[in-house]
XYZ file of C-alpha atoms in Angstrom:
592
model
C 20.388 -5.142 74.858
C 21.149 -1.406 75.012
C 24.161 -1.934 72.678
C 21.966 -3.908 70.298
C 19.440 -1.064 69.953
C 22.290 1.423 69.507
C 23.710 -0.755 66.726
C 20.298 -0.955 65.029
C 19.844 2.838 65.282
C 23.286 3.542 63.814
C 22.779 1.022 61.019
C 19.426 2.585 60.146
C 20.968 6.090 60.137
C 23.795 5.010 57.839
C 21.340 3.265 55.530
C 19.106 6.337 55.428
C 22.098 8.614 54.739
C 23.282 6.392 51.885
C 19.772 6.417 50.410
C 19.674 10.240 50.529
C 23.031 10.410 48.783
C 21.851 8.038 46.033
C 18.658 10.039 45.597
C 20.544 13.333 45.289
C 22.898 11.733 42.770
C 19.927 10.343 40.828
C 18.275 13.759 40.499
C 21.600 15.389 39.615
C 22.323 12.870 36.835
C 18.750 13.264 35.587
C 19.158 17.049 35.385
C 16.511 17.794 38.028
C 18.744 20.317 39.793
C 16.065 21.733 42.100
C 15.539 18.368 43.795
C 19.244 17.566 43.641
C 20.019 20.889 45.357
C 17.652 20.107 48.207
C 19.220 16.664 48.594
C 22.794 17.941 48.707
C 21.879 20.806 51.060
C 20.460 18.252 53.488
C 23.523 16.042 53.163
C 25.766 19.056 53.733
C 23.948 19.863 56.993
C 25.011 16.445 58.327
C 28.624 16.612 57.056
C 29.408 20.306 56.406
C 33.106 19.566 55.765
C 32.335 17.263 52.811
C 33.833 18.938 49.719
C 32.070 16.854 46.989
C 28.648 17.617 48.536
C 29.512 21.309 48.706
C 30.684 21.484 45.085
C 27.559 19.657 43.914
C 25.389 22.087 45.871
C 27.157 25.051 44.258
C 26.824 23.451 40.830
C 23.085 23.022 41.385
C 22.796 26.739 42.283
C 24.650 27.628 39.105
C 22.589 25.289 36.921
C 19.486 26.999 38.334
C 21.131 30.420 37.733
C 21.029 31.167 41.473
C 24.426 32.862 41.303
C 23.997 34.963 44.442
C 23.307 31.840 46.500
C 26.361 30.189 44.971
C 28.548 33.238 45.722
C 27.321 33.417 49.305
C 27.957 29.719 49.875
C 31.484 29.865 48.375
C 32.413 33.048 50.284
C 31.150 31.583 53.584
C 33.202 28.439 53.033
C 36.261 30.485 52.010
C 36.013 32.528 55.223
C 35.752 29.334 57.252
C 38.346 27.096 55.591
C 40.547 29.590 53.658
C 41.181 27.150 50.789
C 42.750 28.594 47.617
C 40.658 26.461 45.265
C 37.545 28.302 46.484
C 38.897 31.438 44.801
C 38.680 29.523 41.529
C 35.086 28.606 42.380
C 34.269 32.270 43.047
C 35.881 33.381 39.810
C 34.035 30.729 37.836
C 30.730 31.812 39.363
C 31.325 35.292 37.905
C 32.479 33.844 34.595
C 29.145 32.046 34.285
C 27.514 35.467 34.604
C 29.706 36.782 31.733
C 31.613 38.984 34.176
C 35.072 38.099 32.862
C 36.841 41.020 34.600
C 35.601 39.997 38.061
C 36.383 36.337 37.317
C 39.963 37.254 36.388
C 40.452 39.039 39.714
C 39.724 35.855 41.659
C 41.740 33.653 39.269
C 44.736 35.942 39.722
C 44.233 35.859 43.496
C 44.383 32.063 43.305
C 47.695 32.258 41.408
C 49.010 34.715 44.026
C 48.189 32.146 46.712
C 50.490 29.676 44.928
C 53.307 32.262 44.920
C 52.976 32.581 48.704
C 52.450 28.855 49.326
C 53.396 26.545 46.421
C 51.745 23.569 48.139
C 48.370 25.093 47.298
C 49.018 24.324 43.618
C 47.440 20.875 43.889
C 43.961 22.062 44.836
C 44.037 25.215 42.725
C 45.372 23.612 39.521
C 42.898 20.737 39.858
C 40.012 23.217 40.176
C 41.154 25.073 37.079
C 41.381 21.776 35.155
C 37.890 20.699 36.235
C 36.531 24.026 34.949
C 38.487 23.489 31.705
C 40.440 26.664 32.425
C 43.529 25.007 30.986
C 45.722 28.099 30.566
C 45.208 28.976 34.225
C 45.928 25.361 35.229
C 49.172 25.481 33.239
C 50.061 28.846 34.815
C 49.408 27.321 38.260
C 51.930 24.537 37.741
C 54.478 26.892 36.192
C 54.097 29.354 39.080
C 54.620 26.629 41.682
C 57.722 25.306 39.892
C 59.184 28.815 39.663
C 58.771 29.322 43.422
C 59.787 25.778 44.389
C 62.157 24.337 41.728
C 62.061 20.862 43.286
C 58.421 20.547 42.249
C 58.105 18.586 38.996
C 54.914 19.122 37.017
C 56.309 18.305 33.564
C 53.858 15.446 33.067
C 50.859 17.635 33.957
C 52.230 20.453 31.789
C 52.671 18.084 28.842
C 49.056 16.939 29.120
C 47.819 20.525 29.291
C 49.878 21.576 26.263
C 48.262 18.692 24.384
C 44.764 19.688 25.449
C 45.489 23.267 24.431
C 46.570 22.097 20.983
C 50.201 23.116 21.456
C 51.575 19.756 20.302
C 55.098 21.046 19.770
C 55.425 22.057 23.431
C 53.652 18.866 24.510
C 56.157 16.667 22.678
C 59.151 18.687 23.861
C 57.967 18.652 27.483
C 57.140 14.947 27.459
C 60.452 13.953 25.854
C 62.469 16.102 28.248
C 60.580 14.592 31.185
C 61.114 11.048 29.875
C 64.867 11.634 29.753
C 65.032 13.369 33.136
C 62.778 10.836 34.849
C 63.031 7.503 32.975
C 60.622 5.799 35.370
C 57.868 8.021 33.904
C 58.619 6.982 30.317
C 55.968 4.263 30.067
C 53.263 6.581 31.410
C 54.338 9.269 28.934
C 54.520 6.819 26.032
C 50.952 5.753 26.805
C 49.852 9.380 26.431
C 51.847 9.831 23.226
C 50.299 6.631 21.836
C 46.820 8.095 22.331
C 47.728 11.190 20.318
C 49.406 9.030 17.667
C 46.247 6.912 17.292
C 44.017 9.995 17.015
C 46.330 11.755 14.554
C 44.046 12.203 11.550
C 46.425 14.216 9.359
C 49.802 12.771 10.361
C 51.155 16.063 11.733
C 51.584 14.831 15.297
C 53.400 11.650 14.263
C 55.718 13.582 11.979
C 56.472 16.139 14.695
C 57.241 13.388 17.211
C 59.433 11.531 14.721
C 61.450 14.674 13.966
C 61.786 15.446 17.666
C 63.173 11.980 18.371
C 65.521 11.952 15.382
C 66.901 15.346 16.440
C 67.650 13.991 19.913
C 69.281 10.852 18.472
C 71.522 13.038 16.304
C 72.433 15.497 19.064
C 72.985 12.984 21.852
C 75.082 9.842 22.099
C 72.727 8.443 24.741
C 71.137 5.134 23.677
C 67.995 6.233 25.511
C 66.904 8.112 22.378
C 67.609 5.188 20.046
C 65.363 3.043 22.232
C 62.685 5.750 22.201
C 62.853 6.045 18.407
C 62.648 2.254 18.111
C 59.507 2.358 20.289
C 58.044 5.030 17.996
C 58.627 2.935 14.862
C 57.080 -0.100 16.536
C 53.925 1.942 17.227
C 53.874 2.758 13.501
C 54.540 -0.912 12.663
C 57.658 0.191 10.820
C 59.664 -2.826 11.988
C 62.510 -2.363 9.514
C 63.196 1.139 10.895
C 62.886 -0.096 14.478
C 65.396 -2.843 13.616
C 67.916 -0.233 12.425
C 67.712 1.466 15.826
C 67.950 -1.826 17.723
C 71.058 -2.827 15.735
C 72.630 0.549 16.512
C 71.926 -0.041 20.206
C 73.362 -3.583 20.056
C 76.572 -2.467 18.345
C 77.288 -0.052 21.193
C 75.910 -2.225 23.978
C 76.032 -5.914 23.106
C 74.922 -7.212 26.497
C 71.644 -8.703 25.276
C 69.639 -9.376 22.135
C 66.368 -9.867 24.013
C 64.897 -6.565 22.747
C 65.647 -7.627 19.171
C 63.956 -10.991 19.754
C 60.929 -9.129 21.151
C 60.911 -6.975 18.014
C 60.827 -10.127 15.888
C 57.879 -11.369 17.969
C 55.991 -8.119 17.300
C 56.741 -8.407 13.569
C 55.351 -11.970 13.599
C 52.193 -10.788 15.393
C 51.678 -8.080 12.771
C 52.235 -10.566 9.945
C 55.463 -8.902 8.752
C 57.097 -12.292 8.313
C 59.822 -11.147 5.935
C 61.120 -8.645 8.477
C 60.735 -11.144 11.316
C 62.933 -13.668 9.487
C 65.620 -11.032 8.862
C 65.637 -10.042 12.534
C 65.749 -13.646 13.756
C 68.606 -14.552 11.434
C 70.538 -11.605 12.871
C 69.912 -13.018 16.354
C 71.180 -16.473 15.378
C 74.342 -14.951 13.916
C 75.109 -12.868 16.993
C 74.334 -14.929 20.085
C 75.341 -18.092 21.885
C 72.747 -17.606 24.601
C 70.744 -20.854 24.720
C 67.434 -19.216 25.645
C 67.652 -16.664 22.824
C 68.742 -19.331 20.328
C 65.719 -21.474 21.209
C 63.381 -18.449 20.983
C 64.742 -17.498 17.570
C 64.545 -21.048 16.196
C 60.998 -21.408 17.590
C 59.794 -18.282 15.794
C 61.538 -19.260 12.550
C 60.040 -22.763 12.576
C 56.576 -21.307 13.307
C 56.897 -18.980 10.297
C 57.982 -21.856 8.073
C 55.047 -24.008 9.189
C 52.558 -21.205 8.546
C 53.820 -20.724 4.974
C 54.467 -24.429 4.221
C 52.845 -26.573 1.563
C 52.433 -30.305 2.113
C 55.584 -31.020 0.103
C 57.585 -29.020 2.690
C 56.406 -31.029 5.696
C 59.120 -33.711 5.626
C 61.917 -31.115 5.582
C 60.326 -29.120 8.396
C 59.907 -32.237 10.528
C 63.542 -33.165 9.922
C 64.631 -29.634 10.875
C 62.707 -29.754 14.166
C 64.170 -33.156 15.006
C 67.659 -31.843 14.168
C 67.223 -28.851 16.494
C 65.994 -31.057 19.343
C 68.925 -33.396 18.791
C 71.307 -30.440 18.901
C 69.833 -28.689 21.931
C 68.406 -31.824 23.632
C 65.101 -32.487 25.370
C 64.982 -30.225 28.422
C 62.828 -27.464 29.942
C 64.878 -24.984 27.845
C 63.657 -26.530 24.584
C 60.006 -26.866 25.630
C 58.787 -24.408 22.961
C 60.368 -26.561 20.221
C 58.861 -29.713 21.729
C 55.397 -28.154 21.731
C 55.789 -27.003 18.121
C 56.865 -30.505 17.149
C 53.863 -32.061 18.922
C 51.447 -29.667 17.224
C 53.081 -30.101 13.833
C 52.980 -33.912 13.812
C 49.370 -33.914 15.072
C 47.824 -31.173 12.944
C 50.025 -31.194 9.833
C 51.308 -34.773 9.623
C 47.963 -36.069 10.997
C 49.667 -38.229 13.609
C 48.028 -37.230 16.910
C 49.287 -40.356 18.693
C 52.885 -39.262 18.140
C 51.936 -35.727 19.170
C 50.530 -36.992 22.473
C 53.653 -39.107 23.032
C 55.839 -35.996 22.672
C 53.609 -34.118 25.104
C 53.637 -36.859 27.726
C 57.427 -36.959 27.548
C 57.465 -33.187 28.119
C 55.258 -33.576 31.204
C 57.977 -35.739 32.794
C 60.354 -32.744 32.786
C 60.729 -30.486 35.819
C 58.507 -27.589 34.798
C 56.998 -24.620 36.632
C 53.221 -24.107 36.761
C 53.112 -21.911 33.644
C 55.050 -24.401 31.551
C 52.900 -27.269 32.818
C 49.867 -25.229 31.716
C 51.416 -24.746 28.256
C 51.973 -28.495 27.911
C 48.464 -29.340 29.098
C 47.041 -26.779 26.675
C 48.776 -28.464 23.746
C 47.640 -31.890 24.952
C 44.043 -30.625 25.164
C 44.366 -29.146 21.656
C 45.473 -32.513 20.280
C 42.674 -34.363 22.106
C 40.225 -31.884 20.597
C 41.766 -32.602 17.180
C 40.983 -36.297 17.793
C 37.342 -35.487 18.652
C 37.974 -36.468 22.287
C 35.957 -33.487 23.447
C 35.392 -34.436 27.073
C 39.052 -35.294 27.679
C 40.072 -31.977 26.138
C 37.642 -30.135 28.416
C 39.171 -31.812 31.475
C 42.624 -30.407 30.661
C 41.300 -26.950 29.777
C 39.450 -26.925 33.126
C 42.613 -27.934 34.987
C 44.449 -24.951 33.506
C 41.572 -22.640 34.496
C 41.750 -23.945 38.080
C 45.558 -23.917 38.343
C 46.043 -20.366 37.016
C 42.874 -18.552 38.074
C 42.408 -15.051 36.606
C 45.596 -15.364 34.534
C 45.670 -14.682 30.775
C 46.547 -18.358 30.199
C 43.460 -19.369 32.187
C 41.299 -17.051 30.034
C 42.778 -18.623 26.912
C 41.895 -22.075 28.283
C 38.358 -20.833 29.008
C 38.034 -19.616 25.412
C 39.214 -22.966 24.062
C 36.797 -24.779 26.374
C 33.969 -22.603 25.029
C 35.011 -23.413 21.451
C 35.058 -27.113 22.352
C 31.437 -26.853 23.494
C 30.684 -24.996 20.259
C 32.320 -27.740 18.142
C 30.221 -30.298 20.069
C 27.175 -28.167 19.120
C 26.431 -27.649 22.816
C 25.424 -24.093 21.974
C 23.639 -23.293 25.255
C 26.772 -23.892 27.322
C 29.077 -22.342 24.706
C 26.939 -19.170 24.570
C 27.130 -18.823 28.368
C 30.930 -19.150 28.303
C 31.394 -16.729 25.402
C 29.143 -14.202 27.137
C 31.389 -14.237 30.220
C 34.575 -13.989 28.143
C 33.348 -10.886 26.269
C 34.596 -8.841 29.210
C 38.012 -10.551 29.429
C 40.977 -8.261 30.128
C 42.806 -9.510 27.042
C 41.387 -7.731 23.984
C 42.033 -10.605 21.560
C 40.183 -13.072 23.788
C 37.321 -10.607 24.330
C 37.008 -9.957 20.567
C 37.094 -13.666 19.753
C 34.469 -14.408 22.405
C 32.239 -11.596 21.099
C 32.478 -12.957 17.551
C 31.278 -16.419 18.592
C 28.655 -15.012 20.954
C 27.109 -13.012 18.104
C 27.377 -15.977 15.740
C 25.470 -18.327 18.065
C 23.001 -15.741 19.328
C 22.049 -14.301 15.918
C 21.666 -17.669 14.239
C 19.645 -19.083 17.126
C 17.198 -16.168 16.878
C 16.965 -16.663 13.108
C 16.605 -20.465 13.342
C 15.483 -21.974 16.664
C 16.381 -25.480 15.420
C 20.005 -24.301 14.911
C 20.302 -26.585 11.875
C 22.415 -24.203 9.819
C 24.517 -23.301 12.863
C 25.334 -26.967 13.477
C 26.568 -27.326 9.926
C 28.577 -24.123 10.293
C 30.175 -25.406 13.520
C 31.174 -28.559 11.634
C 32.912 -26.385 9.030
C 34.740 -24.497 11.792
C 35.824 -27.796 13.342
C 37.242 -28.961 9.997
C 39.194 -25.699 9.891
C 40.487 -26.416 13.396
C 41.680 -29.827 12.209
C 43.547 -28.152 9.355
C 41.297 -29.856 6.783
C 40.883 -26.747 4.667
C 39.510 -28.313 1.464
C 36.821 -30.220 3.389
C 35.962 -27.024 5.268
C 35.609 -25.134 1.971
C 33.232 -27.826 0.678
C 31.219 -27.639 3.929
C 30.855 -23.853 3.803
C 29.986 -23.891 0.090
C 27.264 -26.433 0.874
C 25.860 -24.082 3.528
C 25.732 -21.233 0.998
C 23.678 -23.370 -1.394
C 21.283 -24.710 1.249
C 20.739 -21.500 3.207
C 21.017 -18.778 0.578
C 19.632 -15.462 1.814
C 19.435 -16.614 5.429
C 21.228 -15.199 8.497
C 24.105 -17.671 8.211
C 25.066 -16.538 4.694
C 27.184 -13.469 5.536
C 29.390 -15.137 8.135
C 29.840 -18.156 5.834
C 31.095 -15.860 3.083
C 33.442 -14.283 5.605
C 34.850 -17.694 6.644
C 35.409 -18.691 3.029
C 37.158 -15.391 2.373
C 39.593 -15.983 5.237
C 40.347 -19.533 4.067
C 41.074 -18.318 0.545
C 43.316 -15.600 1.989
C 45.230 -18.232 3.937
C 45.776 -20.265 0.777
C 46.736 -17.091 -1.171
C 43.677 -17.361 -3.461
C 43.183 -13.605 -3.182
C 40.731 -13.136 -6.033
C 38.469 -15.832 -4.604
C 38.722 -14.186 -1.184
C 37.776 -10.816 -2.671
C 34.752 -12.327 -4.392
C 33.416 -13.602 -1.040
C 33.903 -10.223 0.611
C 32.281 -8.457 -2.334
C 29.175 -10.604 -1.843
C 28.929 -9.289 1.730
C 29.472 -5.707 0.566
C 26.824 -6.037 -2.152
C 24.148 -8.022 -0.317
C 24.784 -7.664 3.436
C 25.895 -4.046 3.780
C 23.592 -3.487 6.766
C 24.921 -6.504 8.675
C 27.574 -6.850 11.362
C 30.238 -8.225 9.002
C 30.336 -5.340 6.525
C 33.292 -3.548 8.184
C 35.313 -6.772 8.165
C 34.541 -7.387 4.499
C 35.617 -3.841 3.642
C 38.786 -3.978 5.731
C 39.925 -7.440 4.600
C 39.327 -6.464 0.962
C 41.288 -3.243 1.420
C 44.159 -5.128 3.059
C 44.358 -7.593 0.149
C 44.437 -4.808 -2.435
C 46.906 -2.767 -0.397
C 49.355 -5.374 0.915
C 48.978 -8.442 -1.314
C 47.996 -7.201 -4.772
C 49.625 -3.737 -4.418
C 46.595 -2.013 -5.960
C 46.378 1.098 -3.809
C 43.677 2.785 -5.914
C 41.277 -0.054 -5.125
C 42.214 -0.144 -1.446
C 41.706 3.570 -0.747
C 37.921 3.798 -1.271
C 37.408 0.704 0.899
C 39.409 2.170 3.781
C 37.494 5.411 3.288
C 34.132 3.670 3.709
C 35.260 2.292 7.071
C 36.433 5.742 8.194
C 33.198 7.534 7.315
C 30.589 4.803 7.844
C 31.976 2.505 10.538
C 33.613 4.591 13.248
C 32.818 1.949 15.881
C 34.709 -0.781 14.002
C 37.741 -2.377 15.676
C 39.490 -1.796 12.329
C 38.773 1.954 12.294
C 42.179 3.142 13.576
C 44.136 0.833 11.278
C 41.954 1.753 8.292
C 42.459 5.476 8.933
C 46.208 5.066 9.209
C 46.448 2.994 6.005
C 44.208 5.408 4.127
C 46.332 8.347 5.233
C 49.518 6.598 4.112
C 48.060 5.718 0.718
C 46.869 9.278 0.243
C 50.358 10.553 1.051
C 49.438 12.610 4.121
C 52.524 11.451 6.014
C 56.018 10.399 5.153
C 56.389 8.066 8.116
């Protein structure tokens, strides 16, 4: 019984302490520093060694302009613990009082501590960074490295150079560190990518490009060719990346897998012409079965996407020829799945598609490949309006590969199945959950459908227009484009001026783009721009119009003002970065 009461007492104390911490944090976040100070002072009495509580207490003193109290607290702690970072805190306390000379004395003392004991750099440099004293932070790392050459702070130095606006030194430091420590390359490339995305005038990208080209020219190491290829991929300059990859392959012909991956990226970015050129190079230069199948799979997919109905017989014959040549096996699964999808969705023979799938399921496949096959089977069942059977297979994939990207894709398709069935309550719940998916494409897709259902339910509680819209989307899914066009045009006539109008125009625009009816597509987008410029689809209408003028019709003068509107009026758009880059290129700000 005694132990029980002790347990209760301890539990209550811990609960009370946690409450006090939350309360202090609440007042601090709210800006009520007087109450926050009292809370942190009390917390500090219980755990005097707690650094975060101490720093918050000092910050509260400083926010309240109680600089003497802050100085006394820091000095007392410095005398007790003798930590070098507290010298930074003392200096900063004087800096807040505009006493720069006194602040510098303590900052220099902190740097002297590093000279005597380089291990102190971690606490001292971090304190400088938190106070945004970036030059001192940089000096801290440089001092430590000078005293102890085995210390490597190139990554931290590169970041600081970037924050200080010294991009030339940032690039040089990062590239040198990438070469010296290849395992850090991905981390460094992630940082470079951020600067490349935020590069409004093209100077950073040009500087990085020149830096890489210089290293390629000076060194015979393929490391720099790979790095330059990565750079061109970030810029979506796949032809230039291909030149680097070919140079790498000529000197090291062990594998073409990187070139196949480059083709995949070109396909994803809709640069089909370049993708075909890359894939044909692969076919000419390899006998590796896996790479051959990958290349043929991509090439067939490109042909199907561009094909007219008159091309279907030849494509079907080509797929059958490839499967005859390479045989039915787990290695050729991607070709089997393409064949199943093609005969179901293009040749309108879902029975044959299912037969191909069931034959594939008899092969010895791992869990991921089984999931791929089941996904295609579910897609075909959905094509046949066998909604419940499709949902069963999507659910199996979700259960078999929990928390995997493939499982999230199955969840998205299950949500769309509910949407096609006009079970909007269940579909809305699923799309809401998928909005926070780790995969950006899935999250964006889910958000689009969530907004579609939610907005049109608020506007029309009977969901009559939404049901008709879902029917149009289902016709699109079945590859019945002309019937879908008729359905969406009917919606425009029946529900003119209503909530559903803008998204219907957007759907029609995308269909016309797919069929290369670019002027018709532009007319749909222009309707959104003219009559729905305060709606959620305006940035898409602007961007898609700009892309047609820029990439399809080659009318740059018409594309530029559309990109510009996105840049200045729609900074939160998912197309903002791409619009800014395209605008900059059209304006001639960069020669990338």
